Coordinates of C-alpha atoms and ligand atoms in Angstrom, one line a residue:
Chain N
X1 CA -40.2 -83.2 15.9
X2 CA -41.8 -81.7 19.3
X3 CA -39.1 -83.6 21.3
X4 CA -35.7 -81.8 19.4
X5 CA -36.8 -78.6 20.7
X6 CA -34.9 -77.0 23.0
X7 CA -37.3 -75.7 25.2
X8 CA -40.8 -76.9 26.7
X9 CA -43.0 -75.4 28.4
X10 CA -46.1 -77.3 30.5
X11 CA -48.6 -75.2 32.8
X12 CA -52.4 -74.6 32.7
X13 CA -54.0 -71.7 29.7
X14 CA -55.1 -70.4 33.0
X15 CA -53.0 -69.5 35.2
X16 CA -49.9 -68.3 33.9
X17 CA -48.3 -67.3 36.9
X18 CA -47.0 -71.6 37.1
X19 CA -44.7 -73.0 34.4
X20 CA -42.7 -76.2 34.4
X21 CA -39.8 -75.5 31.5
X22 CA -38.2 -78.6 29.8
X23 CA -34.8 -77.4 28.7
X24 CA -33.5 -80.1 26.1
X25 CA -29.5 -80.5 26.2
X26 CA -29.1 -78.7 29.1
X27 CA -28.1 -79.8 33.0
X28 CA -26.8 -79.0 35.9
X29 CA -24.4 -76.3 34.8
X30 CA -27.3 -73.9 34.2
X31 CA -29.7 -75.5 35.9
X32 CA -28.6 -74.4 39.4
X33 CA -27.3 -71.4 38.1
X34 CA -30.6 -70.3 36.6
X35 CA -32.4 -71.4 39.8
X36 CA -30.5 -68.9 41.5
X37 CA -31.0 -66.2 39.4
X38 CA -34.5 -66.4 39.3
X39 CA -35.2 -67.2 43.4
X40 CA -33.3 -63.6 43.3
X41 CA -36.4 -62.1 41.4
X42 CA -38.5 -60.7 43.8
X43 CA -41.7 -61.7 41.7
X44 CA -40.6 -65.4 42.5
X45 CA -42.7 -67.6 44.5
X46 CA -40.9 -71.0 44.3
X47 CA -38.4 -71.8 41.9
X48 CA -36.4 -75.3 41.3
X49 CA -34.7 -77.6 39.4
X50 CA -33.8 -81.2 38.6
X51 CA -32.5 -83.4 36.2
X52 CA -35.0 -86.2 36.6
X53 CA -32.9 -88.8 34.4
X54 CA -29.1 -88.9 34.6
X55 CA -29.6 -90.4 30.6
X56 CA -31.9 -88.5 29.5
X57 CA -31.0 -84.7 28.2
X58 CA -33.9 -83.0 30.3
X59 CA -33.4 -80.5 32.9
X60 CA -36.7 -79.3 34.4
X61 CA -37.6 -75.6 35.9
X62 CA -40.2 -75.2 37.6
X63 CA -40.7 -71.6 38.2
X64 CA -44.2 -70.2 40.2
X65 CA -44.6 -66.1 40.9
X66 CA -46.1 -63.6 43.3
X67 CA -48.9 -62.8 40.3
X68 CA -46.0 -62.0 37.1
X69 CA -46.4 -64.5 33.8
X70 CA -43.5 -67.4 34.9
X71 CA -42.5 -66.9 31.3
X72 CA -41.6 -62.7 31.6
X73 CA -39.7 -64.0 34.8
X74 CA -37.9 -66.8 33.4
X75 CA -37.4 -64.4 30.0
X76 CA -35.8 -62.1 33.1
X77 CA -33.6 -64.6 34.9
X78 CA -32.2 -65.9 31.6
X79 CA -31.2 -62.1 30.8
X80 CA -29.7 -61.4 34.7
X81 CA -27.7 -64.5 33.9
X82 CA -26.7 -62.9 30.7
X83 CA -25.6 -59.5 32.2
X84 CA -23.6 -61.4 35.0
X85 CA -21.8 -63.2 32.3
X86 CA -21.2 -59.7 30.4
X87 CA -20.0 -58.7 33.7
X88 CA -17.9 -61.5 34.6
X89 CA -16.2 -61.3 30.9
X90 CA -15.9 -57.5 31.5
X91 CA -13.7 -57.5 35.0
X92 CA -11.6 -60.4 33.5
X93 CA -10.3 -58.5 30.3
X94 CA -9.5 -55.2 32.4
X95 CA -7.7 -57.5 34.4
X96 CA -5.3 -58.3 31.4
X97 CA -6.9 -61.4 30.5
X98 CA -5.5 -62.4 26.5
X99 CA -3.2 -60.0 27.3
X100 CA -0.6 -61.9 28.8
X101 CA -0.8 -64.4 25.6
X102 CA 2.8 -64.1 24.8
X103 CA 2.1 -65.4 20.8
X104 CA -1.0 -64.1 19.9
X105 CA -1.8 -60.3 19.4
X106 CA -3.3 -58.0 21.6
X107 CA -7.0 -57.5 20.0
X108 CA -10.0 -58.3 21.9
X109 CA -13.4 -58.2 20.3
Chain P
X1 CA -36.5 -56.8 38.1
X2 CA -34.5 -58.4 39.8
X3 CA -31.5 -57.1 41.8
X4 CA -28.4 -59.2 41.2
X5 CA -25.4 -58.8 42.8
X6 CA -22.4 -58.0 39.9
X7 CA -19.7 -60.5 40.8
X8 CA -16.0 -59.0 40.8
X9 CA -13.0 -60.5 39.6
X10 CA -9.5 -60.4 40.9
X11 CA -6.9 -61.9 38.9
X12 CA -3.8 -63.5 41.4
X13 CA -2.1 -65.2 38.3
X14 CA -2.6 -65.7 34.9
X15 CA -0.1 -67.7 32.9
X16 CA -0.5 -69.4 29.7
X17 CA -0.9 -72.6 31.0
X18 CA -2.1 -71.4 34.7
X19 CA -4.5 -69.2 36.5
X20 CA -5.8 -68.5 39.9
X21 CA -8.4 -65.8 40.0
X22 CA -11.1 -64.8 42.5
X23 CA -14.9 -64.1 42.1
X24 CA -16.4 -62.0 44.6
X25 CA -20.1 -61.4 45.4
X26 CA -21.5 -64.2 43.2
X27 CA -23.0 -67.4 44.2
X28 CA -21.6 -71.2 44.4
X29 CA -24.1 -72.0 41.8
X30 CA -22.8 -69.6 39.0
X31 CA -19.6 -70.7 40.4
X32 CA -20.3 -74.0 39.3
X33 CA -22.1 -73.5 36.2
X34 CA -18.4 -71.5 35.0
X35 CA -16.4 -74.9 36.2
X36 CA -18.4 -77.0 34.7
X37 CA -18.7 -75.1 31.3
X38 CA -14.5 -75.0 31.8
X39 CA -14.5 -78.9 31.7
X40 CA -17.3 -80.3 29.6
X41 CA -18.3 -77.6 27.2
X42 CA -15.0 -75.9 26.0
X43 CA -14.9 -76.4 22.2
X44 CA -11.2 -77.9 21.1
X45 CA -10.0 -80.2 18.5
X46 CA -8.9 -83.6 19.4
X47 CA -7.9 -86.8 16.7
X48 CA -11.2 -88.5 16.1
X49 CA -10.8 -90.9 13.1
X50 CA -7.6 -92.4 12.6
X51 CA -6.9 -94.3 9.1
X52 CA -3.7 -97.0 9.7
X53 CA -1.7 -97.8 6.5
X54 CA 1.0 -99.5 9.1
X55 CA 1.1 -100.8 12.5
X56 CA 3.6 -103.6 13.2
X57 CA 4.3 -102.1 16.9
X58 CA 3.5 -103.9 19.9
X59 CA 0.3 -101.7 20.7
X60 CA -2.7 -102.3 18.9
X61 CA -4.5 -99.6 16.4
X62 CA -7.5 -99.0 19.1
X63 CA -4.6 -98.2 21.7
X64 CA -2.9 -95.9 19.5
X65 CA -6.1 -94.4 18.5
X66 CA -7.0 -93.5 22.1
X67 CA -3.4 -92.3 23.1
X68 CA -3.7 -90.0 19.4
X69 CA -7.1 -88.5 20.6
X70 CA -5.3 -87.3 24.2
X71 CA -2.7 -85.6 22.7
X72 CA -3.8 -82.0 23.2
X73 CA -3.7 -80.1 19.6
X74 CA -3.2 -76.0 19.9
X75 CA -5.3 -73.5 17.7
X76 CA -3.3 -70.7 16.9
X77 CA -5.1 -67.7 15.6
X78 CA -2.3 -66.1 12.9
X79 CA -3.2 -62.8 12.2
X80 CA -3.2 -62.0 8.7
X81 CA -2.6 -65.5 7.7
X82 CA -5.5 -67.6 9.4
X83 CA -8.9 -67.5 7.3
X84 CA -11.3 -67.5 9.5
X85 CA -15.2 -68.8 8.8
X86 CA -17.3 -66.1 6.6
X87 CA -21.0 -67.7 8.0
X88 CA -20.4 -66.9 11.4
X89 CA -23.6 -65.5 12.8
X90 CA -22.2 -63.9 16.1
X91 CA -19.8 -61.4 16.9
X92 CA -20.2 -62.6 20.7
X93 CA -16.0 -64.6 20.8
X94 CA -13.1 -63.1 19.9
X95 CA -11.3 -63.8 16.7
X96 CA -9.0 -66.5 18.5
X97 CA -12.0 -68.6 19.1
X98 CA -11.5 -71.8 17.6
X99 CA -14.8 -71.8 16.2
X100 CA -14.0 -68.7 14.3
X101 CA -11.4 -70.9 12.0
X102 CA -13.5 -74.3 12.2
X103 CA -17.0 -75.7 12.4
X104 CA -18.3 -78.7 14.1
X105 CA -18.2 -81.4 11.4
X106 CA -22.1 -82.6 11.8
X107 CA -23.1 -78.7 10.6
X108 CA -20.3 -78.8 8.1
X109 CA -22.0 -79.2 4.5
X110 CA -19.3 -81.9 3.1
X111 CA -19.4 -85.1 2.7
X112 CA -16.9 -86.0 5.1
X113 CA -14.8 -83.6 6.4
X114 CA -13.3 -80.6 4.9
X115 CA -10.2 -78.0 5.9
X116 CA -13.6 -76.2 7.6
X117 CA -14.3 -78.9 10.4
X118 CA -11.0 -81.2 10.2
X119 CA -7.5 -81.3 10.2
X120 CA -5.6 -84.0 8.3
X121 CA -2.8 -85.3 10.7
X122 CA -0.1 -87.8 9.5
X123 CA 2.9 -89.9 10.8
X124 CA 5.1 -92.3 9.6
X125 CA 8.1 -94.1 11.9
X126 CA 9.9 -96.9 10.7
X127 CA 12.8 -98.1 13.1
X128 CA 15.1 -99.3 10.4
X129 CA 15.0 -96.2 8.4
X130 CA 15.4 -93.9 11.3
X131 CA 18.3 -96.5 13.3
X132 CA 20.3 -95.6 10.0
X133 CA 20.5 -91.6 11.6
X134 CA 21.2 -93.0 15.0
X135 CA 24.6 -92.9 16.7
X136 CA 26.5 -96.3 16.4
X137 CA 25.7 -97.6 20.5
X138 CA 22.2 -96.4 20.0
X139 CA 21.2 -98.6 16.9
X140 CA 18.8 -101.3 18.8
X141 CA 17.7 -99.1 21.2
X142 CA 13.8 -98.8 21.6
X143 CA 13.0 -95.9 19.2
X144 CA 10.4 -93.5 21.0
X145 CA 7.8 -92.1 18.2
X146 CA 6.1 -88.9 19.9
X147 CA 3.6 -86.5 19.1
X148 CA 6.7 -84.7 17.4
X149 CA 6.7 -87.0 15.1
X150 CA 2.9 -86.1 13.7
X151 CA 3.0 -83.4 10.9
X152 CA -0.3 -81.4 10.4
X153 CA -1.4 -80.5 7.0
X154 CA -3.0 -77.3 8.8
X155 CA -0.7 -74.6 9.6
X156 CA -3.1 -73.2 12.3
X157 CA -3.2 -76.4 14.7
X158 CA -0.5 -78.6 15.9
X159 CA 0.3 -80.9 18.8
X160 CA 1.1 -79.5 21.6
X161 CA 4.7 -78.8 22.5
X162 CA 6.8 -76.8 25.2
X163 CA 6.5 -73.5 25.9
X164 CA 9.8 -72.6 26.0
X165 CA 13.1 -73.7 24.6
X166 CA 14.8 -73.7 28.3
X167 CA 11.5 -76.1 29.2
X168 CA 12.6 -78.7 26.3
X169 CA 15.7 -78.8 27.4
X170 CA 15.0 -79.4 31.1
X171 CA 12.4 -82.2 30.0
X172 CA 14.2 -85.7 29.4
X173 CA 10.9 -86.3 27.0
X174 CA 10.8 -85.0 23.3
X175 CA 7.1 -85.1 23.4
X176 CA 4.3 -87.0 24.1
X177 CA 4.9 -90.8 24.0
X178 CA 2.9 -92.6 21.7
X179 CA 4.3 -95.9 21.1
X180 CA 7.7 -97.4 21.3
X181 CA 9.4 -99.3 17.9
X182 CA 12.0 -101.8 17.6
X183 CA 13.9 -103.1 15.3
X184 CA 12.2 -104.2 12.0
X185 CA 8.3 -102.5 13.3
X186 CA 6.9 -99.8 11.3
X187 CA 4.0 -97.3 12.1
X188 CA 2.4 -95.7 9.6
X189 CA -1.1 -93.8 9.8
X190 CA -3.7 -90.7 8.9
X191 CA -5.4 -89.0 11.8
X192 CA -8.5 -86.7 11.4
X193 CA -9.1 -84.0 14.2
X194 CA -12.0 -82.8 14.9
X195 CA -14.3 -80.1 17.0
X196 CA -15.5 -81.6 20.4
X197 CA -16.3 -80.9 23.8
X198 CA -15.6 -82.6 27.1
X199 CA -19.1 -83.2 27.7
X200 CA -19.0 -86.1 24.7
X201 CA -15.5 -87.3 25.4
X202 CA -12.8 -85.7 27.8
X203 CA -10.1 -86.1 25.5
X204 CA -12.0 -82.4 24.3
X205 CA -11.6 -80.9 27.9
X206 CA -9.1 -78.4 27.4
X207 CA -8.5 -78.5 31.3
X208 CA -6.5 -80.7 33.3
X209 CA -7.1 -78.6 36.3
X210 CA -10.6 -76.5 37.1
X211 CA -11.1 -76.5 40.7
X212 CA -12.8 -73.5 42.8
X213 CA -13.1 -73.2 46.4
X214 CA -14.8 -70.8 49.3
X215 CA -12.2 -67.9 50.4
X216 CA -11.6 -68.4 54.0
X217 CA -12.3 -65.7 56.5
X218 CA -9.6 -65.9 59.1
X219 CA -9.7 -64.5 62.4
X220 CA -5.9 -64.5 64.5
X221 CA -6.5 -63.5 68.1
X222 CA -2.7 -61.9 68.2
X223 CA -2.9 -60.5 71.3
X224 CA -3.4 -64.2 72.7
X225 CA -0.8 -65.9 70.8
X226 CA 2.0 -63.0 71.3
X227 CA 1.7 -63.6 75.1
X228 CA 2.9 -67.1 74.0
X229 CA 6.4 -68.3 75.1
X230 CA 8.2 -68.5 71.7
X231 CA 8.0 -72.7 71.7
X232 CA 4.4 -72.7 72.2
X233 CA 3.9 -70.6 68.9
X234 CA 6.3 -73.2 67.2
X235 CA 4.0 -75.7 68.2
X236 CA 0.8 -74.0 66.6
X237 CA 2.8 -73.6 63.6
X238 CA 3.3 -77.4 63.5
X239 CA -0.1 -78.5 64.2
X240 CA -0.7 -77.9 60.2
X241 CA 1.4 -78.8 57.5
X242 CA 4.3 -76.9 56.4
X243 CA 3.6 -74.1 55.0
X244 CA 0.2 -73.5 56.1
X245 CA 1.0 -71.0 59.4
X246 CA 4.1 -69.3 59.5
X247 CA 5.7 -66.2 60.9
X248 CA 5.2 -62.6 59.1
X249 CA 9.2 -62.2 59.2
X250 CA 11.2 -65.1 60.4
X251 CA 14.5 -63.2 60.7
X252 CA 12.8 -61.3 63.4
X253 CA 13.3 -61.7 67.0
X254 CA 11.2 -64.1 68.0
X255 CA 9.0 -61.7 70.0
X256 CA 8.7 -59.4 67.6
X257 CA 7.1 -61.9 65.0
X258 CA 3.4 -62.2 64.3
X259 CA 2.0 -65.7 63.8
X260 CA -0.2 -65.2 60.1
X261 CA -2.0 -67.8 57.5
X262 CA 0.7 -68.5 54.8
X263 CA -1.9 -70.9 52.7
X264 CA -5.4 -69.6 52.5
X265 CA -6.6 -72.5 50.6
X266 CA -5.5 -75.1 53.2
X267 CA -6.3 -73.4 56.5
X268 CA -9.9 -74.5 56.7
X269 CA -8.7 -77.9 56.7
X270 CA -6.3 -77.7 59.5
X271 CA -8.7 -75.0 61.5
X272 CA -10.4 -77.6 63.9
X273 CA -6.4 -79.1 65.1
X274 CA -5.4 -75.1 65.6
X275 CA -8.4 -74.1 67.7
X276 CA -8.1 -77.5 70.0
X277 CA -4.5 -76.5 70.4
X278 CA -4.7 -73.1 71.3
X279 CA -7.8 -73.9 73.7
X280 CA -5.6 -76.2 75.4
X281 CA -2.4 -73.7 75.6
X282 CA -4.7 -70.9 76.8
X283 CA -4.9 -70.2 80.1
X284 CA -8.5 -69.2 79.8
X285 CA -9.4 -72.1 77.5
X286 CA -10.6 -69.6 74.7
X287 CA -9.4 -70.5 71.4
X288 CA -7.2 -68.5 69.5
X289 CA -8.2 -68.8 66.0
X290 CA -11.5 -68.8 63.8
X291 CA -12.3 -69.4 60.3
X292 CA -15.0 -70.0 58.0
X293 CA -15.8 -70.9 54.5
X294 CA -17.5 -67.4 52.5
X295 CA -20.5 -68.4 50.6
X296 CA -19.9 -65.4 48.0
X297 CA -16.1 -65.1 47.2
X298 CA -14.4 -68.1 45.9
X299 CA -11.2 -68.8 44.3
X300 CA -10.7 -70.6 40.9
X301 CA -7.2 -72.8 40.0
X302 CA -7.3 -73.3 36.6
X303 CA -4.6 -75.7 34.2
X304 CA -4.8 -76.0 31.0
X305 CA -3.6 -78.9 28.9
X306 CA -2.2 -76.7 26.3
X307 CA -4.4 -76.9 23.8
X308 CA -6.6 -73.0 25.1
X309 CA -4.2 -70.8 26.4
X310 CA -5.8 -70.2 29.9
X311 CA -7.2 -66.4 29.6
X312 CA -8.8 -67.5 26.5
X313 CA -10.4 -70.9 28.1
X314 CA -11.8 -68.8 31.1
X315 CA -13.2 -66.0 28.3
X316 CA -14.7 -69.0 26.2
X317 CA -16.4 -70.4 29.0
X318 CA -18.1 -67.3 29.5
X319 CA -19.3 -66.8 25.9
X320 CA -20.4 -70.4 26.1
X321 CA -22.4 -69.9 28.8
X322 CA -23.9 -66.3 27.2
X323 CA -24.2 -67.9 24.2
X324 CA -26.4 -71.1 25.5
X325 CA -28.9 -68.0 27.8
X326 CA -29.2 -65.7 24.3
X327 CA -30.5 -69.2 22.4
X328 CA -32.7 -69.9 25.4
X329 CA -34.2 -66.6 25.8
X330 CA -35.1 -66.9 22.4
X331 CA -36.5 -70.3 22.8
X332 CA -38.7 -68.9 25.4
X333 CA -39.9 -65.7 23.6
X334 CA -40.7 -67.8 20.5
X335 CA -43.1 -69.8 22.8
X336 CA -44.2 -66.9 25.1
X337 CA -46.6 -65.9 22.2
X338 CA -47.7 -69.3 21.9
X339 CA -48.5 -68.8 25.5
X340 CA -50.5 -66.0 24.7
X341 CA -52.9 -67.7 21.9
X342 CA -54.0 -70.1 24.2
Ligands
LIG1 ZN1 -16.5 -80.0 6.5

């Protein structure tokens, strides 16, 4: 069914530099945080989000660029928010994090 | 590409149950999106399904049911002894990830649930049987049946307890409360745990605490507040809270001390009363303090309910979060060539 996808994607053939994404299951959480990530791009024209029904599990994107596909940049601001997780994860287990877990052992994948 | 700023961490505390951590450079937004995937999207087990055999007690089963489901259950990763999942697809969590040991039960392939997605908890109480072990002036007291009381059939999950034996001792509780018996009642019951996350029900939110806030930037004119008589300083100290200003070393001669900000997270609050103060005790009307709210470095307090250790519930955020961006961007390059055909 079209409608359990996780991801939409509306704009015109045409002009691929405008996308509105759909983003099933998804809200706030990344919504604002992706938002940010991508009006950080520098190919980024105008980027937003919203959550246009509290009961329904939509979050919208809409994501316009300088002249870049929307799709390459959104493909990009997904993977910045990637690396900045990695990051995040990184700093937090040289700072000891599981180590202090008095019962567990010591290994960290 | 973009050029994203790499956020920093500095760890203040980390505890098993508590944490208080900073993130520098970063945004409120990816902030946020890290609280919020704290609370809601944690995976933990909680008592979903609960079969009663017996319930003569003066709470009904729904009652119970709900009190079962907030009693936080702790995974415990036993190395050498756990078997973890063989159709895991991702390498992305560490080993003590609950998801590791146990699948969601909707993507389990059993009928029902299995030892893959659920974990059989029973109890039984009766007051009559257990009055018979009580000492003589305690027989009719109200008997207190806890989450002590519930035996596991999994040796990798099991209700939370205390930390410590010196913490047992100091509590007057033996565990969580679940109902009270008297004399002649009789509870009796099968509870199935399950995967969740806060998101469907926050019995699953393995945080009873997940708060960040903006690190203030404080600015002390000292030069101002040492020509101060000694009273007057007093009296900026007392314009907040205890605790909030106070003296870099009060067994100092009182001219010798320096006024400084003992509790960065409460200052901002309390900024506005210090500056009308120390305009008004100036003789140049100029106030004597400033601060403001960073937009980039904020401050996370973190409790856990027992069920994630802390440094593990901060980790599996993250991979939550990673793991939700790596399905997307595939998502989006499956239907970038689509893009293309058209
Ligand atoms: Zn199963």
């Amino acid at each position: 069914m079209a409608d359990e996808k996780s991801l939409r994607i509306l704009g015109q053939p045409d002009n691929e530099r405008e996308r509105t994404f759909i983003f099933r299951d998804e809200d706030h959480t990344l919504g604002n945080a992706l938002r940010h990530v991508l009006m950080k791009n520098k190919d980024t024209d105008f980027s937003g989000y919203s959550v246009p029904h509290p009961s329904e599990p939509f979050m919208h994107v809409r994501l316009q660029t300088t002249g870049a596909p929307a799709v390459r940049i959104m493909d990009e601001g997904l993977s910045n928010l990637g690396q900045i997780c990695d990051h995040l994860t990184a700093q937090l287990e040289a700072q000891g994090a599981t180590a202090s877990w008095p019962t567990g052992g010591e290994t960290t994948s | 590409m973009a050029r994203n700023r790499m956020p920093k961490v500095k760890v203040n505390e980390m505890e098993e149950h508590y944490a208080q951590f900073e993130i520098h450079d970063t945004d409120c937004s990816v902030a946020n999106a890290l609280r919020r995937v704290m609370i809601a999207e944690v995976v933990t087990m909680a008592v979903d399904l609960v079969t009663f055999e017996e319930n003569t007690s003066v709470l009904n089963d729904e009652i119970i049911a709900h009190r079962l489901g907030l009693i936080p259950l702790k995974y415990q990763y036993r190395e050498g002894e756990t078997r973890l999942r063989d159709d895991i697809r991702t390498t992305l969590s560490s080993e003590r990830d609950i998801q590791r040991r146990f699948r969601f039960t909707r993507e389990c392939d059993c009928d029902e649930y299995c030892q893959w997605c659920a974990v059989k908890l029973t109890l039984g109480v009766a007051f009559d049987e257990r009055a018979k072990h009580r000492p003589e002036r305690e027989k009719d007291l109200p008997l207190v049946v806890t989450s002590n009381d519930l035996i596991s059939e999994d040796n990798d999950v099991r209700p939370v307890h205390f930390e410590t034996d010196a913490e047992a001792d100091d509590s007057v509780d033996q565990g969580i409360t679940i109902v009270k018996l008297a004399k002649g009642q009789e509870l009796r019951f099968t509870a199935i745990a399950k995967l969740g996350i806060g998101k469907e029900h926050s019995k699953w939110s393995p945080v009873s605490k997940c708060v960040f806030r903006p690190q203030p930037h404080v600015h002390l004119d000292d030069d101002a507040i040492s020509k101060l008589p000694p009273a007057l300083r007093d009296l900026i100290i007392q314009a907040c809270p205890a605790g909030v200003l106070g003296y870099n070393d009060d067994d100092a001669p009182p001219e010798n001390r320096k006024l400084v900000v003992k509790n960065d997270a409460a200052i901002l609050d309390f900024v506005d009363d210090v500056k009308t103060l120390t305009q008004r005790l100036s003789p140049t009307g100029k106030s004597m303090i400033s601060a403001f709210a960073s937009d980039t470095n904020f401050i996370f307090d973190i409790e856990s309910v027992g069920s994630i250790p802390v440094d593990d519930l901060v980790l599996c955020a993250i991979y939550e979060l990673k793991r939700k961006l790596l399905d997307l961007q595939l998502a989006v390059n499956d239907l970038k060539d689509d893009d293309d055909d058209d």
